[in-house]
Short mmCIF file of C-alpha atoms and ligand atoms in Angstrom, two decimals:
data_model
loop_
_atom_site.label_atom_id
_atom_site.label_comp_id
_atom_site.label_asym_id
_atom_site.label_seq_id
_atom_site.Cartn_x
_atom_site.Cartn_y
_atom_site.Cartn_z
CA UNK E 7 67.54 47.95 -73.14
CA UNK E 8 68.45 50.90 -71.01
CA UNK E 9 66.71 50.19 -67.68
CA UNK E 10 65.88 53.86 -67.14
CA UNK E 11 64.29 54.18 -70.58
CA UNK E 12 60.64 55.15 -70.46
CA UNK E 13 58.56 52.76 -72.51
CA UNK E 14 56.33 54.11 -75.28
CA UNK E 15 53.66 51.45 -75.55
CA UNK E 16 52.03 51.63 -78.99
CA UNK E 17 50.91 47.98 -79.12
CA UNK E 18 47.23 48.77 -78.61
CA UNK E 19 44.80 51.28 -77.14
CA UNK E 20 43.86 48.55 -74.64
CA UNK E 21 47.07 49.17 -72.65
CA UNK E 22 46.06 52.57 -71.24
CA UNK E 23 45.50 52.62 -67.49
CA UNK E 24 42.58 54.18 -65.61
CA UNK E 25 43.31 57.79 -64.63
CA UNK E 26 43.12 58.93 -60.97
CA UNK E 27 39.79 60.64 -61.74
CA UNK E 28 38.42 57.45 -63.29
CA UNK E 29 39.60 55.52 -60.24
CA UNK E 30 37.77 58.02 -58.04
CA UNK E 31 34.57 57.44 -60.04
CA UNK E 32 35.08 53.69 -59.61
CA UNK E 33 35.54 54.09 -55.85
CA UNK E 34 32.32 56.06 -55.49
CA UNK E 35 30.12 53.82 -57.65
CA UNK E 36 26.76 52.65 -56.33
CA UNK E 37 26.57 48.88 -56.87
CA UNK E 38 24.23 45.90 -56.62
CA UNK E 39 24.09 42.31 -57.86
CA UNK E 40 23.91 42.59 -61.63
CA UNK E 41 22.77 38.98 -62.09
CA UNK E 42 19.58 40.16 -60.36
CA UNK E 43 19.69 43.35 -62.52
CA UNK E 44 20.18 45.20 -59.21
CA UNK E 45 23.26 47.24 -60.08
CA UNK E 46 22.10 50.84 -60.63
CA UNK E 47 25.35 51.93 -62.28
CA UNK E 48 25.25 49.06 -64.77
CA UNK E 49 21.56 49.65 -65.46
CA UNK E 50 22.09 53.34 -66.12
CA UNK E 51 25.09 52.64 -68.36
CA UNK E 52 23.11 50.08 -70.38
CA UNK E 53 20.23 52.56 -70.78
CA UNK E 54 22.58 55.39 -71.65
CA UNK E 55 24.41 53.45 -74.34
CA UNK E 56 21.22 52.00 -75.84
CA UNK E 57 19.83 55.51 -76.13
CA UNK E 58 23.02 56.91 -77.65
CA UNK E 59 22.71 54.41 -80.49
CA UNK E 60 18.95 54.77 -80.85
CA UNK E 61 18.22 51.24 -79.63
CA UNK E 62 15.93 49.74 -76.98
CA UNK E 63 18.42 47.98 -74.76
CA UNK E 64 22.04 47.08 -74.06
CA UNK E 65 23.96 44.48 -72.08
CA UNK E 66 27.28 44.96 -70.28
CA UNK E 67 29.89 42.30 -71.07
CA UNK E 68 33.46 41.81 -69.91
CA UNK E 69 34.87 41.81 -73.46
CA UNK E 70 34.10 43.00 -76.95
CA UNK E 71 34.48 39.48 -78.24
CA UNK E 72 31.65 38.36 -75.97
CA UNK E 73 29.50 41.31 -77.02
CA UNK E 74 30.09 40.38 -80.68
CA UNK E 75 29.37 36.72 -80.06
CA UNK E 76 26.18 37.35 -78.09
CA UNK E 77 24.98 39.65 -80.86
CA UNK E 78 25.84 37.30 -83.70
CA UNK E 79 24.10 34.35 -82.13
CA UNK E 80 20.84 36.28 -81.89
CA UNK E 81 21.01 36.91 -85.66
CA UNK E 82 22.41 33.66 -87.06
CA UNK E 83 21.23 30.13 -86.27
CA UNK E 84 23.37 26.98 -86.11
CA UNK E 85 24.29 25.83 -89.61
CA UNK E 86 23.71 29.29 -90.98
CA UNK E 87 26.29 31.74 -92.18
CA UNK E 88 27.71 35.11 -91.16
CA UNK E 89 29.74 36.99 -93.73
CA UNK E 90 32.30 39.70 -92.94
CA UNK E 91 35.46 41.29 -94.29
CA UNK E 92 38.47 38.94 -94.29
CA UNK E 93 40.55 40.95 -91.83
CA UNK E 94 37.75 41.71 -89.40
CA UNK E 95 38.16 40.99 -85.69
CA UNK E 96 35.22 38.57 -85.78
CA UNK E 97 36.93 36.49 -88.47
CA UNK E 98 40.52 36.68 -87.26
CA UNK E 99 40.71 37.52 -83.58
CA UNK E 100 37.88 35.69 -81.81
CA UNK E 101 39.38 32.23 -82.15
CA UNK E 102 36.50 30.71 -84.08
CA UNK E 103 34.02 31.54 -81.31
CA UNK E 104 31.00 31.75 -83.64
CA UNK E 105 31.70 28.19 -84.81
CA UNK E 106 32.60 26.82 -81.38
CA UNK E 107 29.75 28.30 -79.37
CA UNK E 108 26.99 28.89 -81.88
CA UNK E 109 27.50 26.43 -84.77
CA UNK E 110 27.80 29.37 -87.15
CA UNK E 111 29.94 29.25 -90.28
CA UNK E 112 31.74 32.37 -91.45
CA UNK E 113 32.69 33.36 -94.98
CA UNK E 114 34.69 36.43 -95.81
CA UNK E 115 35.09 38.97 -98.56
CA UNK E 116 38.11 41.22 -99.04
CA UNK E 117 38.05 45.02 -99.01
CA UNK E 118 41.11 47.23 -99.51
CA UNK E 119 42.10 48.58 -96.04
CA UNK E 120 38.91 47.02 -94.74
CA UNK E 121 36.86 49.80 -96.33
CA UNK E 122 33.36 48.52 -96.95
CA UNK E 123 32.32 48.14 -100.59
CA UNK E 124 28.66 47.12 -100.42
CA UNK E 125 28.65 45.56 -103.88
CA UNK E 126 31.62 43.43 -102.96
CA UNK E 127 29.90 42.30 -99.75
CA UNK E 128 26.63 41.60 -101.53
CA UNK E 129 28.38 39.54 -104.20
CA UNK E 130 29.34 37.10 -101.43
CA UNK E 131 25.93 37.01 -99.75
CA UNK E 132 23.81 33.90 -100.37
CA UNK E 133 20.53 34.32 -98.50
CA UNK E 134 17.79 31.67 -98.59
CA UNK E 135 20.04 29.08 -100.20
CA UNK E 136 17.62 26.19 -99.74
CA UNK E 137 18.39 22.62 -98.67
CA UNK E 138 21.78 22.26 -100.35
CA UNK E 139 23.86 25.41 -99.77
CA UNK E 140 24.52 27.40 -96.60
CA UNK E 141 22.25 30.42 -96.18
CA UNK E 142 23.73 33.81 -95.27
CA UNK E 143 21.62 35.32 -92.49
CA UNK E 144 23.83 38.17 -91.27
CA UNK E 145 26.56 40.55 -92.39
CA UNK E 146 29.06 42.08 -89.97
CA UNK E 147 30.75 45.45 -90.52
CA UNK E 148 33.66 46.72 -88.43
CA UNK E 149 33.94 50.48 -87.77
CA UNK E 150 36.62 51.63 -87.39
CA UNK E 151 38.34 48.72 -89.10
CA UNK E 152 41.18 47.64 -86.84
CA UNK E 153 43.42 45.58 -89.14
CA UNK E 154 42.47 47.85 -92.04
CA UNK E 155 44.41 50.60 -90.23
CA UNK E 156 41.68 52.26 -88.14
CA UNK E 157 39.73 53.14 -91.26
CA UNK E 158 36.32 54.83 -91.00
CA UNK E 159 33.50 53.25 -92.99
CA UNK E 160 31.54 55.37 -95.41
CA UNK E 161 27.97 55.95 -94.28
CA UNK E 162 26.72 55.74 -97.85
CA UNK E 163 28.28 52.26 -98.26
CA UNK E 164 26.73 51.15 -94.96
CA UNK E 165 23.38 52.52 -95.99
CA UNK E 166 23.61 50.91 -99.44
CA UNK E 167 24.47 47.57 -97.85
CA UNK E 168 21.44 47.85 -95.58
CA UNK E 169 19.21 48.75 -98.49
CA UNK E 170 20.40 45.76 -100.50
CA UNK E 171 20.53 43.16 -97.72
CA UNK E 172 17.43 43.91 -95.63
CA UNK E 173 14.82 43.00 -98.28
CA UNK E 174 16.66 39.70 -98.76
CA UNK E 175 16.17 38.86 -95.08
CA UNK E 176 19.74 39.39 -93.94
CA UNK E 177 20.53 41.18 -90.68
CA UNK E 178 23.46 43.50 -90.02
CA UNK E 179 25.83 43.58 -87.05
CA UNK E 180 28.20 46.45 -86.27
CA UNK E 181 31.47 45.61 -84.55
CA UNK E 182 31.85 49.08 -83.11
CA UNK E 183 34.73 48.43 -80.73
CA UNK E 184 36.13 51.76 -81.98
CA UNK E 185 32.91 53.45 -83.12
CA UNK E 186 33.94 56.33 -80.82
CA UNK E 187 36.93 56.99 -83.06
CA UNK E 188 34.74 56.77 -86.17
CA UNK E 189 32.36 59.32 -84.62
CA UNK E 190 35.14 61.76 -83.72
CA UNK E 191 36.82 61.43 -87.13
CA UNK E 192 33.63 61.74 -89.19
CA UNK E 193 31.30 63.84 -87.03
CA UNK E 194 28.56 61.25 -87.68
CA UNK E 195 26.35 60.68 -84.64
CA UNK E 196 26.12 57.35 -82.83
CA UNK E 197 22.39 57.20 -83.53
CA UNK E 198 23.05 57.64 -87.26
CA UNK E 199 25.57 54.79 -87.24
CA UNK E 200 23.13 52.74 -85.18
CA UNK E 201 20.24 53.15 -87.62
CA UNK E 202 21.55 50.62 -90.12
CA UNK E 203 22.28 47.77 -87.73
CA UNK E 204 20.23 45.17 -85.87
CA UNK E 205 22.92 44.57 -83.28
CA UNK E 206 25.97 46.58 -82.20
CA UNK E 207 28.97 45.93 -79.98
CA UNK E 208 31.06 48.73 -78.46
CA UNK E 209 34.20 48.63 -76.27
CA UNK E 210 34.90 50.93 -73.33
CA UNK E 211 38.37 49.52 -72.85
CA UNK E 212 39.98 50.68 -76.11
CA UNK E 213 40.49 54.39 -76.74
CA UNK E 214 38.02 55.38 -74.03
CA UNK E 215 40.44 54.06 -71.44
CA UNK E 216 38.17 52.05 -69.13
CA UNK E 217 39.87 49.01 -67.58
CA UNK E 218 37.15 46.54 -68.65
CA UNK E 219 33.86 46.55 -70.44
CA UNK E 220 31.89 46.31 -73.64
CA UNK E 221 28.21 46.40 -74.48
CA UNK E 222 25.95 44.47 -76.80
CA UNK E 223 23.16 46.75 -78.07
CA UNK E 224 19.91 45.80 -79.80
CA UNK E 225 16.18 45.31 -79.29
CA UNK E 226 14.79 44.41 -75.85
CA UNK E 227 14.02 40.94 -77.13
CA UNK E 228 17.52 40.20 -78.44
CA UNK E 229 19.18 41.74 -75.39
CA UNK E 230 17.13 39.58 -73.02
CA UNK E 231 18.17 36.51 -75.02
CA UNK E 232 21.77 37.68 -74.86
CA UNK E 233 21.44 38.12 -71.08
CA UNK E 234 20.57 34.44 -70.74
CA UNK E 235 23.48 33.39 -72.94
CA UNK E 236 25.88 35.67 -71.07
CA UNK E 237 25.00 33.80 -67.87
CA UNK E 238 25.23 30.44 -69.65
CA UNK E 239 28.75 31.36 -70.84
CA UNK E 240 29.67 32.09 -67.22
CA UNK E 241 29.82 35.87 -67.61
CA UNK E 242 26.98 36.83 -65.27
CA UNK E 243 28.80 39.20 -62.93
CA UNK E 244 27.86 40.71 -59.58
CA UNK E 245 28.83 44.19 -58.27
CA UNK E 246 30.15 45.39 -61.61
CA UNK E 247 28.91 48.92 -61.09
CA UNK E 248 32.55 49.61 -60.31
CA UNK E 249 33.30 48.78 -63.96
CA UNK E 250 30.24 50.54 -65.33
CA UNK E 251 31.26 53.67 -63.39
CA UNK E 252 34.51 53.70 -65.35
CA UNK E 253 32.40 53.47 -68.50
CA UNK E 254 30.23 56.42 -67.50
CA UNK E 255 33.34 58.42 -66.66
CA UNK E 256 34.89 57.55 -70.04
CA UNK E 257 31.76 58.58 -71.95
CA UNK E 258 31.64 61.87 -70.04
CA UNK E 259 35.31 62.75 -70.39
CA UNK E 260 37.22 60.72 -72.93
CA UNK E 261 35.32 60.77 -76.22
CA UNK E 262 36.51 64.27 -77.13
CA UNK E 263 40.09 63.36 -76.24
CA UNK E 264 40.21 60.82 -79.07
CA UNK E 265 40.87 63.68 -81.48
CA UNK E 266 44.29 64.05 -79.85
CA UNK E 267 45.03 60.35 -80.41
CA UNK E 268 44.18 60.88 -84.07
CA UNK E 269 46.59 63.81 -84.36
CA UNK E 270 49.34 61.74 -82.74
CA UNK E 271 48.75 58.80 -85.07
CA UNK E 272 49.00 61.14 -88.04
CA UNK E 273 52.31 62.48 -86.68
CA UNK E 274 53.70 58.96 -86.39
CA UNK E 275 52.52 58.11 -89.90
CA UNK E 276 54.12 61.23 -91.37
CA UNK E 277 57.39 60.51 -89.59
CA UNK E 278 57.46 56.95 -90.95
CA UNK E 279 56.45 58.00 -94.48
CA UNK E 280 59.18 60.62 -94.51
CA UNK E 281 61.93 57.99 -94.42
CA UNK E 282 60.04 54.98 -95.84
CA UNK E 283 57.19 56.18 -98.09
CA UNK E 284 56.18 52.66 -99.09
CA UNK E 285 55.24 51.73 -95.52
CA UNK E 286 52.29 54.07 -95.04
CA UNK E 287 50.26 56.76 -96.75
CA UNK E 288 49.62 59.30 -93.98
CA UNK E 289 46.46 60.50 -95.69
CA UNK E 290 44.98 57.05 -95.02
CA UNK E 291 45.42 57.52 -91.27
CA UNK E 292 42.08 58.88 -90.07
CA UNK E 293 41.99 57.66 -86.47
CA UNK E 294 44.39 56.22 -83.86
CA UNK E 295 45.88 53.28 -85.77
CA UNK E 296 48.92 53.31 -88.04
CA UNK E 297 49.49 50.13 -90.04
CA UNK E 298 53.02 49.92 -91.45
CA UNK E 299 53.66 47.64 -94.41
CA UNK E 300 57.28 46.49 -94.29
CA UNK E 301 57.14 44.66 -97.63
CA UNK E 302 60.47 45.09 -99.40
CA UNK E 303 62.38 45.81 -96.20
CA UNK E 304 65.22 43.79 -94.71
CA UNK E 305 63.29 43.18 -91.52
CA UNK E 306 60.21 41.09 -90.87
CA UNK E 307 57.50 42.67 -88.75
CA UNK E 308 58.60 40.55 -85.77
CA UNK E 309 62.23 41.61 -86.19
CA UNK E 310 61.20 45.25 -86.50
CA UNK E 311 59.05 45.01 -83.35
CA UNK E 312 61.93 43.41 -81.44
CA UNK E 313 64.36 46.12 -82.56
CA UNK E 314 61.89 48.84 -81.57
CA UNK E 315 61.28 47.20 -78.20
CA UNK E 316 65.01 47.20 -77.51
CA UNK E 317 64.81 51.00 -77.86
CA UNK E 318 61.77 51.30 -75.59
CA UNK E 319 59.10 51.56 -78.29
CA UNK E 320 56.60 48.73 -78.17
CA UNK E 321 54.65 47.98 -81.34
CA UNK E 322 52.62 44.98 -82.57
CA UNK E 323 53.70 42.62 -85.34
CA UNK E 324 50.37 41.38 -86.70
CA UNK E 325 51.49 39.78 -89.95
CA UNK E 326 54.75 38.76 -91.65
CA UNK E 327 55.28 42.36 -92.85
CA UNK E 328 52.52 44.20 -90.97
CA UNK E 329 53.33 46.35 -87.95
CA UNK E 330 50.63 48.20 -86.02
CA UNK E 331 51.10 51.35 -83.95
CA UNK E 332 48.17 52.55 -81.84
CA UNK E 333 47.93 55.84 -79.98
CA UNK E 334 45.93 56.19 -76.77
CA UNK E 335 45.37 58.23 -73.61
CA UNK E 336 48.72 57.30 -72.05
CA UNK E 337 50.91 58.40 -74.97
CA UNK E 338 52.24 61.93 -74.48
CA UNK E 339 53.47 64.38 -77.11
CA UNK E 340 57.07 63.90 -76.04
CA UNK E 341 56.65 60.13 -76.33
CA UNK E 342 55.36 60.56 -79.88
CA UNK E 343 58.40 62.67 -80.63
CA UNK E 344 60.76 60.03 -79.28
CA UNK E 345 58.92 57.14 -80.90
CA UNK E 346 59.00 58.96 -84.24
CA UNK E 347 62.77 59.38 -84.04
CA UNK E 348 63.35 55.75 -83.12
CA UNK E 349 60.97 54.41 -85.77
CA UNK E 350 62.60 56.63 -88.40
CA UNK E 351 66.02 55.32 -87.48
CA UNK E 352 64.87 51.71 -87.68
CA UNK E 353 63.00 52.23 -90.94
CA UNK E 354 66.05 53.88 -92.46
CA UNK E 355 68.06 50.80 -91.53
CA UNK E 356 65.34 48.41 -92.73
CA UNK E 357 65.06 50.02 -96.16
CA UNK E 358 68.76 50.86 -96.69
CA UNK E 359 69.84 49.73 -100.17
C1 PLP L 403 39.39 44.87 -79.47
C2 PLP L 403 38.34 44.56 -80.45
C3 PLP L 403 37.23 43.78 -80.12
C4 PLP L 403 37.02 43.16 -78.76
O1 PLP L 403 38.15 42.67 -78.17
P1 PLP L 403 38.17 42.09 -76.68
O2 PLP L 403 39.61 41.93 -76.43
O3 PLP L 403 37.43 40.81 -76.73
O4 PLP L 403 37.51 43.09 -75.79
C5 PLP L 403 36.27 43.59 -81.08
N1 PLP L 403 36.40 44.12 -82.30
C6 PLP L 403 37.44 44.88 -82.66
C7 PLP L 403 37.49 45.46 -84.01
C8 PLP L 403 38.46 45.12 -81.75
O5 PLP L 403 39.51 45.86 -82.11
#
């Protein structure tokens, strides 16, 4: 690799770095000991986020995985079952945490591009299964769906799932790590998304660009239980107002900017489709994630990622033929231009007859 080459890092929206203005907000943050609930910046962030989603309370956590896990364990008991889409983060990217920490089993259904089909989900649900079969007590929905390609869930499917599952005693959890992107792409308010779920997790460290931080959102009762478990897991933290300040700054300044990430992702998708139409349908790209399917190409996803890296474009290989490109705050227009040219060149080579 040319040492002077500027890297275009499209591996994830987690790689963006705090801006100087965000760092200034961090430096000025009022802080206290959050284990004693004494940190004013954390308290105000928790209240702010709970209110945004129309819920009673929220809890700051270091990661989205922890926010998901704290939420899930308030809904599902040991020996009970959570169901979710097969490619969801909870099923694939949390290293079996629900089983390890909470004795929860997980079963999955499959939706095309992760797009929720409530009938499909309900056909897998087995509530109140008695003394012989595992009972489903909660259903998790991911919005946007990461491995589905940043897809935005349909509100009518979410609402239909709620309508069908609630009378049967099943709870619903929203993995809203990228709910900000879903909001910007759809215009649907956070409170509207929040209405259908008992618990919610959101990440400040993805497209919003904060260095650290997620929140678990729910009723006062569930959040106070989650607070105890957060401490038990060793994630009771002290003067984390410096992190919450980054979150406040991101909510104030970075939600609107996501629209630009979405435009850039669409540009990348169009560039790739132009030379290799089978890899991506640009009309499916609604947010900041572009999932390329390299099936039928001469390169595996890992080989493609290595070739791109050698040219200064970093992408993720997340399956044998699945490559993910993610746009974020630190990707400029000129970088998108350069990445598009390099990806086109590699795709041309990969699909050459
Ligand atoms: C990133 C992400 C999370 C949380 O990830 P952490 O690395 O634990 O913060 C949860 N759900 C989805 C869909 C994600 O993309």
